Coordinates of C-alpha atoms and ligand atoms in Angstrom, one line a residue:
X280 CA 0.6 303.6 275.9
X281 CA 1.4 302.4 272.4
X282 CA 4.8 300.9 271.9
X283 CA 7.0 303.9 271.2
X284 CA 8.8 302.1 268.4
X285 CA 5.6 301.6 266.5
X286 CA 4.4 305.3 266.5
X287 CA 5.2 307.1 263.3
X288 CA 7.6 309.8 264.4
X289 CA 7.3 312.5 261.8
X290 CA 4.2 314.2 260.3
X291 CA 5.7 313.8 256.8
X292 CA 6.1 310.1 257.2
X293 CA 2.6 309.8 258.6
X294 CA 1.2 311.7 255.6
X295 CA 3.1 309.4 253.2
X296 CA 1.8 306.3 255.0
X297 CA -1.8 307.6 255.0
X298 CA -1.6 308.3 251.2
X299 CA 0.0 304.9 250.5
X300 CA -2.7 303.1 252.5
X301 CA -5.6 305.2 251.3
X302 CA -4.7 304.6 247.7
X303 CA -4.3 300.9 248.1
X304 CA -6.8 299.7 250.7
X305 CA -9.3 297.3 249.3
X306 CA -12.8 298.9 249.2
X307 CA -16.4 297.8 249.6
X308 CA -18.4 299.9 247.1
X309 CA -21.8 299.9 248.8
X310 CA -23.8 301.5 246.0
X311 CA -23.3 301.1 242.3
X312 CA -25.3 300.4 239.2
X313 CA -22.8 297.8 238.0
X314 CA -23.6 294.2 237.4
X315 CA -21.6 291.0 237.4
X316 CA -21.2 289.3 234.0
X317 CA -24.1 287.0 234.9
X318 CA -26.4 289.9 233.9
X319 CA -25.2 290.0 230.3
X320 CA -25.8 293.4 228.6
X321 CA -26.8 295.0 231.8
X322 CA -23.0 295.1 232.6
X323 CA -21.8 298.2 230.7
X324 CA -18.1 298.7 229.9
X325 CA -15.9 300.0 227.1
X326 CA -15.0 303.4 225.5
X327 CA -18.4 304.2 223.9
X328 CA -20.4 303.3 227.0
X329 CA -18.0 305.5 229.1
X330 CA -18.5 308.5 226.8
X331 CA -22.3 308.2 226.7
X332 CA -22.5 308.2 230.5
X333 CA -25.5 310.4 231.3
X334 CA -23.3 312.9 233.2
X335 CA -21.3 313.6 230.0
X336 CA -24.5 313.8 227.9
X337 CA -25.9 316.6 229.9
X338 CA -22.5 318.4 229.9
X339 CA -22.2 318.0 226.1
X340 CA -25.6 319.5 225.5
X341 CA -24.4 322.7 227.2
X342 CA -22.2 323.2 224.1
X343 CA -25.0 322.4 221.6
X344 CA -26.9 324.9 219.5
X345 CA -30.6 324.8 218.4
X346 CA -29.6 322.9 215.3
X347 CA -28.4 320.0 217.4
X348 CA -31.7 318.6 218.7
X349 CA -32.2 316.1 221.5
X350 CA -34.1 313.9 219.0
X351 CA -31.2 313.8 216.6
X352 CA -28.8 312.8 219.4
X353 CA -31.1 310.0 220.6
X354 CA -31.4 308.7 217.0
X355 CA -27.7 308.3 216.7
X356 CA -25.9 305.0 217.3
X357 CA -23.9 304.7 220.6
X358 CA -20.7 305.2 218.6
X359 CA -22.0 308.4 216.9
X360 CA -23.2 309.7 220.3
X361 CA -19.7 309.0 221.8
X362 CA -18.0 310.7 218.8
X363 CA -20.2 313.8 219.4
X364 CA -19.5 313.9 223.1
X365 CA -15.8 313.3 222.5
X366 CA -15.6 316.4 220.2
X367 CA -17.7 318.6 222.4
X368 CA -16.1 317.9 225.8
X369 CA -12.6 316.7 224.9
X370 CA -11.5 318.3 221.6
X371 CA -13.4 321.5 221.4
X372 CA -13.1 322.2 225.1
X373 CA -10.8 320.9 227.9
X374 CA -12.1 317.9 229.8
X375 CA -11.9 319.5 233.2
X376 CA -15.3 318.5 234.7
X377 CA -15.2 315.6 237.2
X378 CA -16.8 313.2 234.8
X379 CA -14.8 314.2 231.7
X380 CA -11.5 314.2 233.7
X381 CA -12.6 310.8 235.0
X382 CA -12.6 309.4 231.5
X383 CA -9.0 310.6 231.0
X384 CA -8.0 309.0 234.3
X385 CA -9.5 305.7 233.1
X386 CA -7.5 305.8 229.8
X387 CA -4.3 306.6 231.8
X388 CA -4.8 303.8 234.4
X389 CA -5.7 301.3 231.6
X390 CA -2.3 302.1 230.1
X391 CA -3.6 303.7 226.9
X392 CA -1.7 306.4 225.1
X393 CA -3.7 309.4 226.3
X394 CA -1.6 311.9 224.3
X395 CA -2.9 310.3 221.0
X396 CA -6.3 312.0 221.6
X397 CA -7.5 309.5 218.9
X398 CA -10.8 307.9 220.1
X399 CA -10.4 305.0 217.6
X400 CA -7.0 304.2 219.1
X401 CA -8.6 303.8 222.5
X402 CA -11.4 301.7 221.0
X403 CA -8.9 299.5 219.2
X404 CA -6.9 299.0 222.4
X405 CA -9.9 297.4 224.1
X406 CA -11.4 295.7 221.1
X407 CA -10.1 292.3 221.9
X408 CA -10.8 292.2 225.6
X409 CA -13.5 290.0 227.0
X410 CA -16.0 291.2 229.6
X411 CA -14.5 288.9 232.2
X412 CA -11.0 290.2 231.4
X413 CA -12.1 293.8 231.7
X414 CA -14.0 293.2 235.0
X415 CA -10.9 291.5 236.5
X416 CA -8.6 294.2 235.3
X417 CA -10.7 297.1 236.5
X418 CA -11.3 295.5 239.9
X419 CA -7.5 295.0 240.2
X420 CA -6.6 298.6 239.2
X421 CA -9.3 300.2 241.4
X422 CA -8.8 297.7 244.2
X423 CA -12.5 297.4 244.8
X424 CA -13.1 294.1 246.6
X425 CA -16.9 294.1 247.0
X426 CA -19.4 295.7 244.6
X427 CA -23.0 296.3 245.7
X428 CA -25.3 296.3 242.7
X429 CA -28.7 298.1 242.4
X430 CA -31.2 295.3 241.7
X431 CA -34.7 296.2 240.6
X432 CA -37.2 293.3 240.2
X433 CA -39.4 295.7 238.3
X434 CA -36.9 295.7 235.4
X435 CA -37.9 292.8 233.2
X436 CA -34.4 292.2 231.8
X437 CA -32.9 291.9 235.3
X438 CA -35.8 290.0 236.7
X439 CA -35.3 287.4 234.0
X440 CA -31.7 286.8 235.1
X441 CA -32.9 286.2 238.7
X442 CA -35.9 284.0 237.8
X443 CA -34.6 282.1 234.9
X444 CA -30.8 282.3 234.7
X445 CA -29.6 281.7 238.2
X446 CA -29.0 285.3 239.2
X447 CA -25.7 286.5 240.5
X448 CA -22.9 283.9 240.8
X449 CA -19.9 286.2 241.2
X450 CA -18.9 286.4 244.9
X451 CA -17.3 289.8 244.3
X452 CA -20.8 291.2 243.6
X453 CA -23.7 291.7 246.1
X454 CA -27.3 292.6 245.7
X455 CA -29.3 295.5 247.1
X456 CA -33.0 295.3 246.5
X457 CA -34.1 298.6 244.9
X458 CA -37.9 299.3 244.9
X459 CA -38.5 303.0 244.0
X460 CA -41.6 302.0 242.0
X461 CA -43.4 300.8 245.2
X462 CA -43.0 304.2 246.8
X463 CA -43.0 306.7 243.9
X464 CA -45.1 305.0 241.1
X465 CA -47.7 303.0 243.1
X466 CA -50.4 302.6 240.4
X467 CA -47.8 301.2 238.0
X468 CA -46.3 299.0 240.8
X469 CA -49.8 297.5 241.4
X470 CA -50.1 296.5 237.7
X471 CA -46.7 294.9 237.8
X472 CA -47.3 293.1 241.1
X473 CA -50.5 291.7 239.7
X474 CA -48.7 290.5 236.6
X475 CA -46.1 288.8 238.8
X476 CA -48.8 286.9 240.8
X477 CA -49.2 289.2 243.8
X478 CA -52.7 290.0 244.9
X479 CA -52.2 293.7 245.3
X480 CA -54.7 296.5 244.7
X481 CA -54.2 300.3 244.6
X482 CA -56.3 300.6 247.8
X483 CA -54.1 299.9 250.8
X484 CA -56.0 296.9 252.0
X485 CA -54.7 294.3 254.5
X486 CA -54.4 291.8 251.6
X487 CA -52.3 294.3 249.7
X488 CA -50.0 294.9 252.6
X489 CA -49.5 291.2 253.0
X490 CA -48.8 290.7 249.3
X491 CA -46.3 293.6 249.2
X492 CA -44.5 292.2 252.2
X493 CA -44.4 288.8 250.5
X494 CA -43.0 290.4 247.3
X495 CA -40.2 292.2 249.3
X496 CA -39.4 289.2 251.4
X497 CA -39.2 286.8 248.4
X498 CA -36.9 289.1 246.5
X499 CA -34.7 289.7 249.5
X500 CA -34.2 286.0 249.8
X501 CA -33.9 285.4 246.1
X502 CA -31.2 288.0 245.7
X503 CA -29.7 287.6 249.2
X504 CA -30.1 291.3 249.3
X505 CA -27.8 293.0 251.8
X506 CA -30.1 296.0 252.2
X507 CA -33.4 297.4 250.9
X508 CA -33.1 300.7 249.0
X509 CA -35.3 303.4 247.7
X510 CA -34.7 306.9 246.3
X511 CA -37.2 309.7 246.8
X512 CA -37.8 313.3 245.9
X513 CA -36.9 316.0 248.4
X514 CA -40.7 316.5 249.1
X515 CA -40.6 313.3 251.0
X516 CA -42.4 314.0 254.3
X517 CA -42.5 311.5 257.1
X518 CA -44.7 310.8 258.9
X519 CA -47.6 311.8 256.7
X520 CA -51.1 310.6 255.8
X521 CA -49.9 309.3 252.5
X522 CA -48.9 306.2 250.5
X523 CA -45.2 306.5 251.2
X524 CA -45.7 306.5 255.0
X525 CA -48.0 303.5 254.8
X526 CA -45.6 301.6 252.5
X527 CA -42.6 302.4 254.8
X528 CA -44.4 301.7 258.1
X529 CA -46.5 298.7 257.1
X530 CA -44.3 297.0 254.6
X531 CA -40.8 298.1 254.1
X532 CA -39.6 298.5 257.7
X533 CA -41.4 295.3 258.9
X534 CA -39.7 293.3 256.2
X535 CA -36.3 294.8 256.9
X536 CA -36.7 293.9 260.5
X537 CA -37.9 290.4 259.6
X538 CA -34.8 289.8 257.6
X539 CA -32.4 291.9 259.8
X540 CA -31.2 294.1 257.0
X541 CA -30.7 297.9 256.8
X542 CA -33.1 300.2 254.9
X543 CA -31.3 302.7 252.6
X544 CA -33.0 305.9 251.7
X545 CA -31.5 308.2 249.1
X546 CA -33.4 311.4 249.3
X547 CA -33.5 314.6 247.3
X548 CA -33.9 313.7 243.6
X549 CA -36.3 315.4 241.3
X550 CA -36.6 313.1 238.3
X551 CA -36.8 314.3 234.7
X552 CA -36.8 318.1 235.2
X553 CA -35.7 318.1 231.5
X554 CA -37.4 315.0 230.0
X555 CA -35.5 315.5 226.7
X556 CA -32.3 314.5 228.5
X557 CA -33.9 311.2 229.7
X558 CA -31.7 309.7 232.5
X559 CA -29.5 312.8 232.3
X560 CA -32.5 315.1 233.1
X561 CA -32.7 314.5 236.9
X562 CA -32.1 317.3 239.4
X563 CA -31.3 317.7 243.1
X564 CA -33.6 319.4 245.6
X565 CA -33.6 320.4 249.3
X566 CA -35.0 317.7 251.5
X567 CA -36.5 317.4 255.0
X568 CA -34.0 315.9 257.4
X569 CA -36.7 315.6 260.0
X570 CA -38.1 312.8 258.0
X571 CA -35.0 310.8 258.7
X572 CA -35.0 311.9 262.3
X573 CA -38.6 310.6 262.7
X574 CA -37.7 307.2 261.1
X575 CA -34.6 306.7 263.3
X576 CA -36.6 307.6 266.4
X577 CA -39.7 305.5 265.5
X578 CA -37.5 302.5 264.8
X579 CA -34.5 302.5 267.2
X580 CA -33.5 299.0 266.3
X581 CA -33.8 299.4 262.5
X582 CA -30.6 300.4 260.8
X583 CA -30.9 303.2 258.2
X584 CA -28.4 303.9 255.5
X585 CA -29.0 307.5 254.4
X586 CA -27.6 309.8 251.7
X587 CA -29.1 313.0 250.5
X588 CA -28.5 314.8 247.3
X589 CA -28.6 318.5 248.1
X590 CA -25.4 320.1 249.5
X591 CA -27.7 322.2 251.8
X592 CA -28.8 319.1 253.7
X593 CA -25.4 317.6 254.4
X594 CA -24.3 319.3 257.6
X595 CA -27.7 318.8 259.3
X596 CA -27.8 315.1 258.3
X597 CA -24.3 314.7 259.7
X598 CA -25.3 316.3 263.0
X599 CA -28.4 314.0 263.1
X600 CA -26.1 311.0 262.8
X601 CA -24.6 312.1 266.2
X602 CA -28.1 311.6 267.7
X603 CA -28.9 308.2 266.3
X604 CA -26.6 305.2 266.3
X605 CA -29.0 303.4 263.9
X606 CA -28.3 306.1 261.3
X607 CA -25.3 305.6 259.0
X608 CA -24.6 308.4 256.6
X609 CA -23.0 307.3 253.3
X610 CA -21.4 308.7 250.2
X611 CA -21.1 311.9 248.3
X612 CA -24.0 311.2 246.0
X613 CA -24.2 312.1 242.3
X614 CA -23.8 315.9 242.0
X615 CA -21.8 315.8 245.2
X616 CA -19.3 313.3 243.8
X617 CA -17.0 316.1 242.8
X618 CA -13.6 316.9 244.4
X619 CA -14.7 320.1 246.1
X620 CA -17.8 318.5 247.7
X621 CA -16.0 315.3 248.7
X622 CA -13.4 317.3 250.5
X623 CA -16.0 319.6 252.2
X624 CA -18.3 316.8 253.2
X625 CA -15.5 314.5 254.4
X626 CA -14.0 317.3 256.5
X627 CA -17.1 318.0 258.5
X628 CA -18.2 314.4 258.6
X629 CA -14.9 313.4 260.3
X630 CA -15.0 316.5 262.5
X631 CA -18.5 315.6 263.7
X632 CA -18.5 311.7 263.5
X633 CA -14.9 310.7 263.7
X634 CA -14.4 307.6 261.5
X635 CA -18.0 306.4 262.1
X636 CA -19.2 307.2 258.6
X637 CA -19.2 305.6 255.1
X638 CA -17.5 308.5 253.3
X639 CA -18.0 307.3 249.7
X640 CA -19.7 305.0 247.3
X641 CA -19.1 305.2 243.5
X642 CA -22.6 305.1 242.0
X643 CA -20.8 303.8 238.8
X644 CA -22.9 302.8 235.8
X645 CA -20.0 301.8 233.5
X646 CA -17.5 299.4 234.8
X647 CA -14.2 301.3 234.2
X648 CA -15.6 304.3 236.2
X649 CA -14.5 302.4 239.4
X650 CA -11.0 303.5 238.4
X651 CA -11.5 307.2 238.5
X652 CA -14.3 307.5 241.1
X653 CA -12.3 305.7 243.7
X654 CA -8.9 307.1 242.8
X655 CA -10.2 310.7 243.1
X656 CA -12.1 309.9 246.3
X657 CA -9.3 307.8 248.0
X658 CA -6.9 310.7 247.5
X659 CA -9.2 313.3 249.1
X660 CA -10.3 311.1 252.0
X661 CA -6.7 310.2 252.7
X662 CA -5.7 313.9 252.7
X663 CA -8.5 314.8 255.1
X664 CA -7.7 312.0 257.4
X665 CA -4.0 312.9 257.4
X666 CA -4.9 316.5 258.3
X667 CA -6.8 315.2 261.4
X668 CA -3.9 313.1 262.4
X669 CA -1.7 316.2 262.0
X670 CA -3.7 318.1 264.6
X671 CA -3.1 315.1 266.9
X672 CA 0.6 315.2 266.2
X673 CA 0.8 318.8 267.1
X674 CA -0.5 317.8 270.6
X675 CA 1.8 314.9 271.0
X676 CA -0.5 312.1 269.9
X677 CA 1.2 309.9 267.3
X678 CA -0.4 307.1 265.3
X679 CA 0.9 303.8 264.2
X680 CA 0.6 302.2 260.7
X681 CA -1.8 299.7 262.2
X682 CA -4.0 302.4 263.5
X683 CA -4.1 304.1 260.2
X684 CA -5.0 300.8 258.5
X685 CA -7.7 300.2 261.1
X686 CA -9.2 303.7 260.5
X687 CA -9.1 303.4 256.7
X688 CA -10.6 299.9 256.9
X689 CA -13.4 301.2 259.0
X690 CA -14.1 304.0 256.5
X691 CA -13.8 301.9 253.3
X692 CA -15.2 298.6 254.5
X693 CA -15.9 297.7 258.1
X694 CA -18.4 300.4 258.9
X695 CA -20.6 299.0 256.1
X696 CA -20.3 295.3 257.0
X697 CA -20.6 296.0 260.7
X698 CA -23.8 298.0 260.1
X699 CA -25.1 295.0 258.3
X700 CA -24.2 292.9 261.4
X701 CA -21.8 290.8 259.2
X702 CA -18.1 290.2 259.2
X703 CA -16.5 291.6 256.1
X704 CA -16.2 288.6 253.7
X705 CA -12.6 287.6 252.9
Ligands
HDL1342 O1 -31.1 306.9 242.0 C1 -29.8 306.6 242.0 O2 -29.3 305.6 242.5 C2 -28.9 307.6 241.3 O3 -27.6 307.3 241.6 C3 -29.2 307.6 239.8 O4 -29.0 306.3 239.4 C4 -28.3 308.6 239.0 O5 -28.8 308.5 237.7 C5 -26.9 308.3 239.0 O6 -26.4 307.5 238.2 N1 -26.1 309.0 239.9 O7 -24.8 308.8 239.9
ZN1343 ZN1 -27.3 305.4 242.3

């Protein structure tokens, strides 16, 4: 019996409490493409970087005509690209898409005069800020406490920071070892592994297996990676007589088990369906949830962080998570990171899993995006949680502020750190 005086008596007060706590709870953002300032130019921030976000590039081209070629766009400076996008998505049309609205949310939360609609005013307002100041300010506004990076040792610019400049030194940032190349571009991976001193061959020999495991293990240690991550197209079938199954079974899972870290699989991306759009040219596709089922069953002590890109896979994946405690569903990934999908997915996830899910990650590429991606998501997740409490109230079960804090902390932080087998760092 909870102490009666602690229970929140009215539904309206409960809803206010949930909203206040959801909007202010510190968050662990467990998948981003952000970097600490130790990574130099890999850390993207500022007005022009925000506008040339690949989500906005693809949306802007929808308003382009044949005279506005992809080549001409890619030949522009970043400032010219940002001007073009600003006119297409903000001046000539209302910025109502999730990503365009997000840019306006950022301007507003940074305290800029949104009504000026003058891009140069916004640029001017940030012109004298240092990277460190902007990182601190954005983390304060967004109340993101821990940022998981996406760290790719096959990227020469990033590899140089880890090998020659001391890697990450900012305790607010954490590494995730991302190795798509090993799974999806093996011939190229072999060439790169060889150039890095690993005795790998295209043929899956015992020596190659040992050297791939050594590569993964050395980078997990070097980065202090919290998990190993890969993304894959929806045609990922497992198990199969193919390279991916061998790489997963004979290298990636064994190394994750050796280091006691989760294996994150992000499934359902079809890369470069329109190569002219470059990073903006990727597409989602239906995936096979039974591949995840087989992995979870084959490796009952291995933790799997799973997110899928197609809306059509979400309910089945959530049901699967009811069957395997080593499966943690996370985030509303990419094209699902829109208000309607965050609401839909969060509703059936809580209805099927209670609070044993990681409802969101930001996937940010430009630092200030933390502000809008988390503000929009926090509000929706809080509203869905409050609606579930309301059902309880209607049956006489009241909650306390401490219980609301506990549930939100599980959703925004502890489910991730607990899945890692770690206490949430203070
Ligand atoms: O593969 C991934 O991690 C995706 O998130 C891609 O980076 C994608 O381009 C993206 O930025 N999505 O938000
Ligand atoms: Zn991502």
